[in-house]
């Protein structure tokens, strides 16, 4: 009996000791699980097909960002108390949105990436947004300007770039910077028949009313329109001295050529898309002068790290012009890298949470996000001035003066 | 007996495909299989009109797109998806009747150009009328899973293959092939070629529409104009030519090569994949005009040609031996 009682006591004591030891091991900190060799980040990008030019620029921006981070040992991850290098996995979606879906599924289920990065063209980005949300993987885009895409209540998608309302506001800021007696007053809106064009029209009307301008002409055109003569002649006869549009890159060239042929030279012409690409001056030559366009990122921007990005790019591609998507790609990577470090662990949900509190200075300025994932970025606008994209609207530094376009005969 | 064997093989394969998701945990594999089934359906739907009936339709995107548009709109509006996808297929059939009645009076290149124009017009019209994005509502996103997409594509594919198989092996199929081989001769012997063209066109558009419905179910978000893109016109033709036009197995083999080979090339060869796939395609067209399914007979033919001189030598030797023998 006594033996039985004694054994029972010993048993209880042993259990308590084992329990305490087990508990202490948790309280004093578990031995850290082994750190992964790399932090996997994935992107599906158009490296071939119709959007390859922009896609390769984006990929270059990402690659340089990865190089800069890995040269420094990688990203510090608190959970492992060490720096871990980044492994960037890029698949070519061949400019086909269905392939974007399969590539992003591969990045999720095979490569197990912790986050997605966006791509150049809207068709693919739109396909990617849905997959990111479905897979609950943070997605950081770079060139998606459609506000409506961020009004769907998605939680995992973030875009640190200018949206339609910012682009239109920057255009009006540019007009406001012109002395009153020379300022254009009658605006022609050439509306591209896509959601982005429609959003811009909405904001053009709103801001024109608020700031005392008149939308004197509104003409619509399809994404594959090549002949703009009727629009141009209508704007000319309506006496419009400013033009706003978001054409496709080939359309932005056709429009300028046809405006020249029809001798229509408004004081300010703003094509948000097209003239911002690196080869625009090479193709258009002096005809590109005075055109206003997206200035989201230029090689001359004075923000920290921009000089290093440009120097490394030029060292790598001495004969290739450096386009806006390179800088946008780089800054998107900076945003994501910052969020991963802040999260302190390689957990998708923790990274998403960290992205919502982003506040970082990138190569194109300060980036934060609103509740929808829309980036609060500097509202800037650039102008082609003798072969150089000069920033003419910036909230952060003194921009170059905006030049009014003279008649074609005087250029 | 051969027919029975084929049926048993097809049934086993179908059964295997139905239980396959139980053994696949990776969404990537499922998404690739979804695309494979989509392309088999779409290329087979093109094949019944282009391959079996000889009417080269270059506007398959219009029918694919209408199927996607109708199915997505009805589904998002609250209709059960299985009804929405059938409605999408029927919408495509309606378009084929409207387009087909006048277009099928055209012959050869004119029919091809006419159908391409229809696809182009559909793309521009949808782009202008619906310039926005189709997002799945939040409650649909919350339950999104690839397994259900897999089964939709599989059922549509099996349905399309079974229907097309039995059609082309029936009296209707004979009428279609007679129309393809020589319209005037067929008419002379009393074949109503217009009837067979219309049947083929309606079947083709119905299954293209169902494939479009699958696309609408598969994509969480897309621009409305996307299923009307001209790539949906050219890809089914490309696949049918790679596999073998006018044969039942051709589009299946073509789709397997197109989807899987392209995937492997894209993932392993990077940007070179387009060039290499293009070269493979050109070589296939140049040297195997009957597509990949014509490969065994081509090899047999080459082998026979190689053997012919040898056989001739053997015969000559035998002859000389026998002559020599007689001389002895």
PDB file of C-alpha atoms in Angstrom, chain A residues 60-260:
ATOM      1  CA  UNK A  60      15.135  44.919 -65.115  1.00  0.00           C
ATOM      2  CA  UNK A  61      13.907  47.202 -62.325  1.00  0.00           C
ATOM      3  CA  UNK A  62      13.141  44.185 -60.127  1.00  0.00           C
ATOM      4  CA  UNK A  63      16.459  42.503 -60.869  1.00  0.00           C
ATOM      5  CA  UNK A  64      18.507  45.578 -59.991  1.00  0.00           C
ATOM      6  CA  UNK A  65      16.562  45.957 -56.733  1.00  0.00           C
ATOM      7  CA  UNK A  66      17.272  42.313 -55.860  1.00  0.00           C
ATOM      8  CA  UNK A  67      20.945  42.776 -56.668  1.00  0.00           C
ATOM      9  CA  UNK A  68      21.197  45.829 -54.414  1.00  0.00           C
ATOM     10  CA  UNK A  69      19.491  44.013 -51.532  1.00  0.00           C
ATOM     11  CA  UNK A  70      21.457  40.788 -51.944  1.00  0.00           C
ATOM     12  CA  UNK A  71      24.771  42.666 -52.245  1.00  0.00           C
ATOM     13  CA  UNK A  72      23.974  43.835 -48.732  1.00  0.00           C
ATOM     14  CA  UNK A  73      23.353  40.262 -47.548  1.00  0.00           C
ATOM     15  CA  UNK A  74      19.594  40.169 -48.082  1.00  0.00           C
ATOM     16  CA  UNK A  75      16.662  41.229 -45.915  1.00  0.00           C
ATOM     17  CA  UNK A  76      16.869  41.058 -42.141  1.00  0.00           C
ATOM     18  CA  UNK A  77      14.164  38.715 -40.827  1.00  0.00           C
ATOM     19  CA  UNK A  78      13.603  39.043 -37.109  1.00  0.00           C
ATOM     20  CA  UNK A  79      12.148  35.536 -36.715  1.00  0.00           C
ATOM     21  CA  UNK A  80      15.486  34.045 -37.764  1.00  0.00           C
ATOM     22  CA  UNK A  81      17.621  36.900 -36.436  1.00  0.00           C
ATOM     23  CA  UNK A  82      19.604  37.062 -39.657  1.00  0.00           C
ATOM     24  CA  UNK A  83      19.707  38.415 -43.165  1.00  0.00           C
ATOM     25  CA  UNK A  84      18.315  36.163 -45.868  1.00  0.00           C
ATOM     26  CA  UNK A  85      18.956  36.758 -49.576  1.00  0.00           C
ATOM     27  CA  UNK A  86      16.072  37.213 -52.004  1.00  0.00           C
ATOM     28  CA  UNK A  87      15.328  34.749 -54.780  1.00  0.00           C
ATOM     29  CA  UNK A  88      13.331  36.428 -57.529  1.00  0.00           C
ATOM     30  CA  UNK A  89      11.404  33.974 -59.704  1.00  0.00           C
ATOM     31  CA  UNK A  90      10.144  35.470 -62.963  1.00  0.00           C
ATOM     32  CA  UNK A  91       8.039  33.544 -65.478  1.00  0.00           C
ATOM     33  CA  UNK A  92       7.136  34.777 -68.942  1.00  0.00           C
ATOM     34  CA  UNK A  93       3.379  35.012 -69.461  1.00  0.00           C
ATOM     35  CA  UNK A  94       3.824  35.661 -73.207  1.00  0.00           C
ATOM     36  CA  UNK A  95       1.452  38.677 -72.933  1.00  0.00           C
ATOM     37  CA  UNK A  96      -1.430  36.232 -72.388  1.00  0.00           C
ATOM     38  CA  UNK A  97      -3.620  36.749 -69.288  1.00  0.00           C
ATOM     39  CA  UNK A  98      -4.567  33.045 -69.131  1.00  0.00           C
ATOM     40  CA  UNK A  99      -0.874  32.234 -68.813  1.00  0.00           C
ATOM     41  CA  UNK A 100      -0.586  34.860 -66.084  1.00  0.00           C
ATOM     42  CA  UNK A 101      -3.068  32.760 -64.109  1.00  0.00           C
ATOM     43  CA  UNK A 102      -1.185  29.472 -64.554  1.00  0.00           C
ATOM     44  CA  UNK A 103       2.195  31.087 -63.838  1.00  0.00           C
ATOM     45  CA  UNK A 104       0.895  32.702 -60.649  1.00  0.00           C
ATOM     46  CA  UNK A 105      -0.578  29.354 -59.594  1.00  0.00           C
ATOM     47  CA  UNK A 106       2.842  27.787 -60.131  1.00  0.00           C
ATOM     48  CA  UNK A 107       4.513  30.491 -58.084  1.00  0.00           C
ATOM     49  CA  UNK A 108       2.020  29.758 -55.324  1.00  0.00           C
ATOM     50  CA  UNK A 109       1.713  25.996 -55.256  1.00  0.00           C
ATOM     51  CA  UNK A 110       5.135  24.890 -56.545  1.00  0.00           C
ATOM     52  CA  UNK A 111       7.574  27.683 -55.734  1.00  0.00           C
ATOM     53  CA  UNK A 112       5.759  28.785 -52.556  1.00  0.00           C
ATOM     54  CA  UNK A 113       6.571  32.471 -52.936  1.00  0.00           C
ATOM     55  CA  UNK A 114       5.794  34.824 -50.073  1.00  0.00           C
ATOM     56  CA  UNK A 115       4.587  37.643 -52.349  1.00  0.00           C
ATOM     57  CA  UNK A 116       3.770  38.488 -55.944  1.00  0.00           C
ATOM     58  CA  UNK A 117       5.006  41.480 -57.899  1.00  0.00           C
ATOM     59  CA  UNK A 118       2.919  43.093 -60.617  1.00  0.00           C
ATOM     60  CA  UNK A 119       3.573  43.386 -64.299  1.00  0.00           C
ATOM     61  CA  UNK A 120       3.540  46.025 -67.028  1.00  0.00           C
ATOM     62  CA  UNK A 121       0.257  45.668 -68.930  1.00  0.00           C
ATOM     63  CA  UNK A 122      -3.270  46.021 -67.564  1.00  0.00           C
ATOM     64  CA  UNK A 123      -4.747  42.829 -69.072  1.00  0.00           C
ATOM     65  CA  UNK A 124      -2.235  40.712 -67.174  1.00  0.00           C
ATOM     66  CA  UNK A 125      -2.397  42.819 -64.000  1.00  0.00           C
ATOM     67  CA  UNK A 126      -6.164  42.445 -63.841  1.00  0.00           C
ATOM     68  CA  UNK A 127      -5.866  38.661 -64.167  1.00  0.00           C
ATOM     69  CA  UNK A 128      -3.160  38.712 -61.491  1.00  0.00           C
ATOM     70  CA  UNK A 129      -5.164  40.746 -58.965  1.00  0.00           C
ATOM     71  CA  UNK A 130      -7.881  38.102 -58.756  1.00  0.00           C
ATOM     72  CA  UNK A 131      -5.425  35.250 -58.330  1.00  0.00           C
ATOM     73  CA  UNK A 132      -3.517  37.101 -55.608  1.00  0.00           C
ATOM     74  CA  UNK A 133      -6.730  37.695 -53.707  1.00  0.00           C
ATOM     75  CA  UNK A 134      -7.859  34.086 -54.173  1.00  0.00           C
ATOM     76  CA  UNK A 135      -4.511  32.680 -53.020  1.00  0.00           C
ATOM     77  CA  UNK A 136      -4.204  35.244 -50.214  1.00  0.00           C
ATOM     78  CA  UNK A 137      -0.766  36.332 -51.360  1.00  0.00           C
ATOM     79  CA  UNK A 138       0.295  39.990 -51.141  1.00  0.00           C
ATOM     80  CA  UNK A 139       0.581  41.548 -54.623  1.00  0.00           C
ATOM     81  CA  UNK A 140       2.461  44.776 -55.262  1.00  0.00           C
ATOM     82  CA  UNK A 141       1.728  46.290 -58.665  1.00  0.00           C
ATOM     83  CA  UNK A 142       3.546  49.014 -60.536  1.00  0.00           C
ATOM     84  CA  UNK A 143       1.580  50.411 -63.476  1.00  0.00           C
ATOM     85  CA  UNK A 144      -2.104  49.906 -62.777  1.00  0.00           C
ATOM     86  CA  UNK A 145      -3.884  53.246 -62.927  1.00  0.00           C
ATOM     87  CA  UNK A 146      -7.521  52.096 -62.852  1.00  0.00           C
ATOM     88  CA  UNK A 147      -9.037  53.109 -59.540  1.00  0.00           C
ATOM     89  CA  UNK A 148     -12.066  50.840 -60.023  1.00  0.00           C
ATOM     90  CA  UNK A 149      -9.822  47.769 -59.741  1.00  0.00           C
ATOM     91  CA  UNK A 150      -9.174  48.784 -56.129  1.00  0.00           C
ATOM     92  CA  UNK A 151     -12.809  49.378 -55.230  1.00  0.00           C
ATOM     93  CA  UNK A 152     -13.610  45.656 -55.045  1.00  0.00           C
ATOM     94  CA  UNK A 153     -12.759  45.205 -51.380  1.00  0.00           C
ATOM     95  CA  UNK A 154      -9.600  43.192 -52.131  1.00  0.00           C
ATOM     96  CA  UNK A 155      -7.226  42.936 -49.176  1.00  0.00           C
ATOM     97  CA  UNK A 156      -4.034  41.597 -50.726  1.00  0.00           C
ATOM     98  CA  UNK A 157      -3.433  44.004 -53.603  1.00  0.00           C
ATOM     99  CA  UNK A 158      -1.345  47.161 -53.408  1.00  0.00           C
ATOM    100  CA  UNK A 159      -0.234  49.563 -56.126  1.00  0.00           C
ATOM    101  CA  UNK A 160       2.356  52.235 -55.316  1.00  0.00           C
ATOM    102  CA  UNK A 161       1.771  54.219 -58.507  1.00  0.00           C
ATOM    103  CA  UNK A 162      -0.292  57.149 -59.781  1.00  0.00           C
ATOM    104  CA  UNK A 163      -3.978  56.490 -60.412  1.00  0.00           C
ATOM    105  CA  UNK A 164      -6.356  58.215 -62.801  1.00  0.00           C
ATOM    106  CA  UNK A 165      -7.437  60.952 -60.389  1.00  0.00           C
ATOM    107  CA  UNK A 166      -3.804  61.783 -59.572  1.00  0.00           C
ATOM    108  CA  UNK A 167      -2.856  61.975 -63.245  1.00  0.00           C
ATOM    109  CA  UNK A 168      -5.715  64.346 -64.044  1.00  0.00           C
ATOM    110  CA  UNK A 169      -4.961  66.457 -60.979  1.00  0.00           C
ATOM    111  CA  UNK A 170      -1.293  66.691 -61.998  1.00  0.00           C
ATOM    112  CA  UNK A 171      -2.409  67.906 -65.447  1.00  0.00           C
ATOM    113  CA  UNK A 172      -4.466  70.681 -63.876  1.00  0.00           C
ATOM    114  CA  UNK A 173      -1.597  71.550 -61.544  1.00  0.00           C
ATOM    115  CA  UNK A 174       0.535  71.987 -64.657  1.00  0.00           C
ATOM    116  CA  UNK A 175      -2.055  74.270 -66.249  1.00  0.00           C
ATOM    117  CA  UNK A 176      -2.359  76.274 -63.031  1.00  0.00           C
ATOM    118  CA  UNK A 177       1.392  76.860 -63.072  1.00  0.00           C
ATOM    119  CA  UNK A 178       1.113  78.820 -66.335  1.00  0.00           C
ATOM    120  CA  UNK A 179       0.749  82.625 -66.019  1.00  0.00           C
ATOM    121  CA  UNK A 180      -2.953  83.525 -66.139  1.00  0.00           C
ATOM    122  CA  UNK A 181      -2.799  85.583 -69.327  1.00  0.00           C
ATOM    123  CA  UNK A 182      -1.228  82.673 -71.256  1.00  0.00           C
ATOM    124  CA  UNK A 183      -3.066  79.812 -69.552  1.00  0.00           C
ATOM    125  CA  UNK A 184      -5.165  77.508 -71.771  1.00  0.00           C
ATOM    126  CA  UNK A 185      -8.831  77.577 -70.840  1.00  0.00           C
ATOM    127  CA  UNK A 186     -10.621  75.310 -73.303  1.00  0.00           C
ATOM    128  CA  UNK A 187      -9.731  71.656 -72.974  1.00  0.00           C
ATOM    129  CA  UNK A 188     -10.367  68.885 -75.507  1.00  0.00           C
ATOM    130  CA  UNK A 189     -10.786  65.445 -73.959  1.00  0.00           C
ATOM    131  CA  UNK A 190     -10.017  62.600 -76.347  1.00  0.00           C
ATOM    132  CA  UNK A 191     -11.482  59.730 -74.337  1.00  0.00           C
ATOM    133  CA  UNK A 192      -9.997  56.279 -74.894  1.00  0.00           C
ATOM    134  CA  UNK A 193     -12.837  53.769 -74.647  1.00  0.00           C
ATOM    135  CA  UNK A 194     -11.457  51.789 -71.744  1.00  0.00           C
ATOM    136  CA  UNK A 195     -12.192  52.005 -68.021  1.00  0.00           C
ATOM    137  CA  UNK A 196      -9.089  54.119 -67.429  1.00  0.00           C
ATOM    138  CA  UNK A 197     -10.197  56.641 -70.071  1.00  0.00           C
ATOM    139  CA  UNK A 198     -13.663  56.816 -68.551  1.00  0.00           C
ATOM    140  CA  UNK A 199     -12.279  57.407 -65.070  1.00  0.00           C
ATOM    141  CA  UNK A 200     -10.060  60.194 -66.376  1.00  0.00           C
ATOM    142  CA  UNK A 201     -13.083  61.816 -68.040  1.00  0.00           C
ATOM    143  CA  UNK A 202     -14.953  61.764 -64.724  1.00  0.00           C
ATOM    144  CA  UNK A 203     -12.093  63.524 -62.957  1.00  0.00           C
ATOM    145  CA  UNK A 204     -11.471  65.951 -65.829  1.00  0.00           C
ATOM    146  CA  UNK A 205     -15.016  67.238 -65.438  1.00  0.00           C
ATOM    147  CA  UNK A 206     -14.741  67.391 -61.659  1.00  0.00           C
ATOM    148  CA  UNK A 207     -11.426  69.262 -61.563  1.00  0.00           C
ATOM    149  CA  UNK A 208     -12.259  71.532 -64.527  1.00  0.00           C
ATOM    150  CA  UNK A 209     -15.346  72.720 -62.683  1.00  0.00           C
ATOM    151  CA  UNK A 210     -13.437  73.236 -59.437  1.00  0.00           C
ATOM    152  CA  UNK A 211     -10.571  75.128 -61.078  1.00  0.00           C
ATOM    153  CA  UNK A 212     -12.383  77.188 -63.681  1.00  0.00           C
ATOM    154  CA  UNK A 213     -11.601  75.414 -66.948  1.00  0.00           C
ATOM    155  CA  UNK A 214     -14.003  74.363 -69.715  1.00  0.00           C
ATOM    156  CA  UNK A 215     -14.146  70.937 -71.321  1.00  0.00           C
ATOM    157  CA  UNK A 216     -15.008  72.375 -74.718  1.00  0.00           C
ATOM    158  CA  UNK A 217     -14.874  69.096 -76.608  1.00  0.00           C
ATOM    159  CA  UNK A 218     -15.226  65.439 -75.759  1.00  0.00           C
ATOM    160  CA  UNK A 219     -14.585  62.785 -78.398  1.00  0.00           C
ATOM    161  CA  UNK A 220     -14.309  59.026 -77.881  1.00  0.00           C
ATOM    162  CA  UNK A 221     -12.043  56.581 -79.669  1.00  0.00           C
ATOM    163  CA  UNK A 222     -11.416  52.828 -79.505  1.00  0.00           C
ATOM    164  CA  UNK A 223      -8.119  51.203 -78.413  1.00  0.00           C
ATOM    165  CA  UNK A 224      -7.337  50.217 -82.014  1.00  0.00           C
ATOM    166  CA  UNK A 225      -8.231  53.543 -83.659  1.00  0.00           C
ATOM    167  CA  UNK A 226      -5.532  54.732 -86.036  1.00  0.00           C
ATOM    168  CA  UNK A 227      -7.139  57.705 -87.748  1.00  0.00           C
ATOM    169  CA  UNK A 228      -7.744  60.675 -85.465  1.00  0.00           C
ATOM    170  CA  UNK A 229      -8.407  63.322 -88.112  1.00  0.00           C
ATOM    171  CA  UNK A 230     -12.042  63.872 -87.122  1.00  0.00           C
ATOM    172  CA  UNK A 231     -11.138  64.327 -83.436  1.00  0.00           C
ATOM    173  CA  UNK A 232      -8.294  66.701 -84.211  1.00  0.00           C
ATOM    174  CA  UNK A 233     -10.315  68.813 -86.632  1.00  0.00           C
ATOM    175  CA  UNK A 234     -13.186  69.008 -84.135  1.00  0.00           C
ATOM    176  CA  UNK A 235     -10.807  70.193 -81.390  1.00  0.00           C
ATOM    177  CA  UNK A 236      -9.234  72.695 -83.767  1.00  0.00           C
ATOM    178  CA  UNK A 237     -12.558  74.145 -84.840  1.00  0.00           C
ATOM    179  CA  UNK A 238     -13.753  74.292 -81.202  1.00  0.00           C
ATOM    180  CA  UNK A 239     -10.703  76.428 -80.419  1.00  0.00           C
ATOM    181  CA  UNK A 240      -9.367  74.056 -77.759  1.00  0.00           C
ATOM    182  CA  UNK A 241      -5.948  75.159 -76.524  1.00  0.00           C
ATOM    183  CA  UNK A 242      -5.236  72.074 -74.405  1.00  0.00           C
ATOM    184  CA  UNK A 243      -5.671  68.352 -75.073  1.00  0.00           C
ATOM    185  CA  UNK A 244      -5.831  65.480 -72.598  1.00  0.00           C
ATOM    186  CA  UNK A 245      -5.838  61.761 -73.354  1.00  0.00           C
ATOM    187  CA  UNK A 246      -4.512  58.355 -72.275  1.00  0.00           C
ATOM    188  CA  UNK A 247      -3.757  56.765 -75.665  1.00  0.00           C
ATOM    189  CA  UNK A 248      -1.927  53.508 -76.245  1.00  0.00           C
ATOM    190  CA  UNK A 249       1.768  54.056 -77.084  1.00  0.00           C
ATOM    191  CA  UNK A 250       1.298  53.644 -80.882  1.00  0.00           C
ATOM    192  CA  UNK A 251      -1.735  55.920 -80.762  1.00  0.00           C
ATOM    193  CA  UNK A 252       0.235  58.609 -78.916  1.00  0.00           C
ATOM    194  CA  UNK A 253       2.635  58.685 -81.878  1.00  0.00           C
ATOM    195  CA  UNK A 254      -0.111  58.643 -84.505  1.00  0.00           C
ATOM    196  CA  UNK A 255      -1.962  61.462 -82.742  1.00  0.00           C
ATOM    197  CA  UNK A 256       1.061  63.776 -82.726  1.00  0.00           C
ATOM    198  CA  UNK A 257       1.890  63.028 -86.362  1.00  0.00           C
ATOM    199  CA  UNK A 258      -1.687  63.725 -87.407  1.00  0.00           C
ATOM    200  CA  UNK A 259      -1.906  66.891 -85.281  1.00  0.00           C
ATOM    201  CA  UNK A 260       1.185  68.124 -87.107  1.00  0.00           C
TER     202      UNK A 260
END
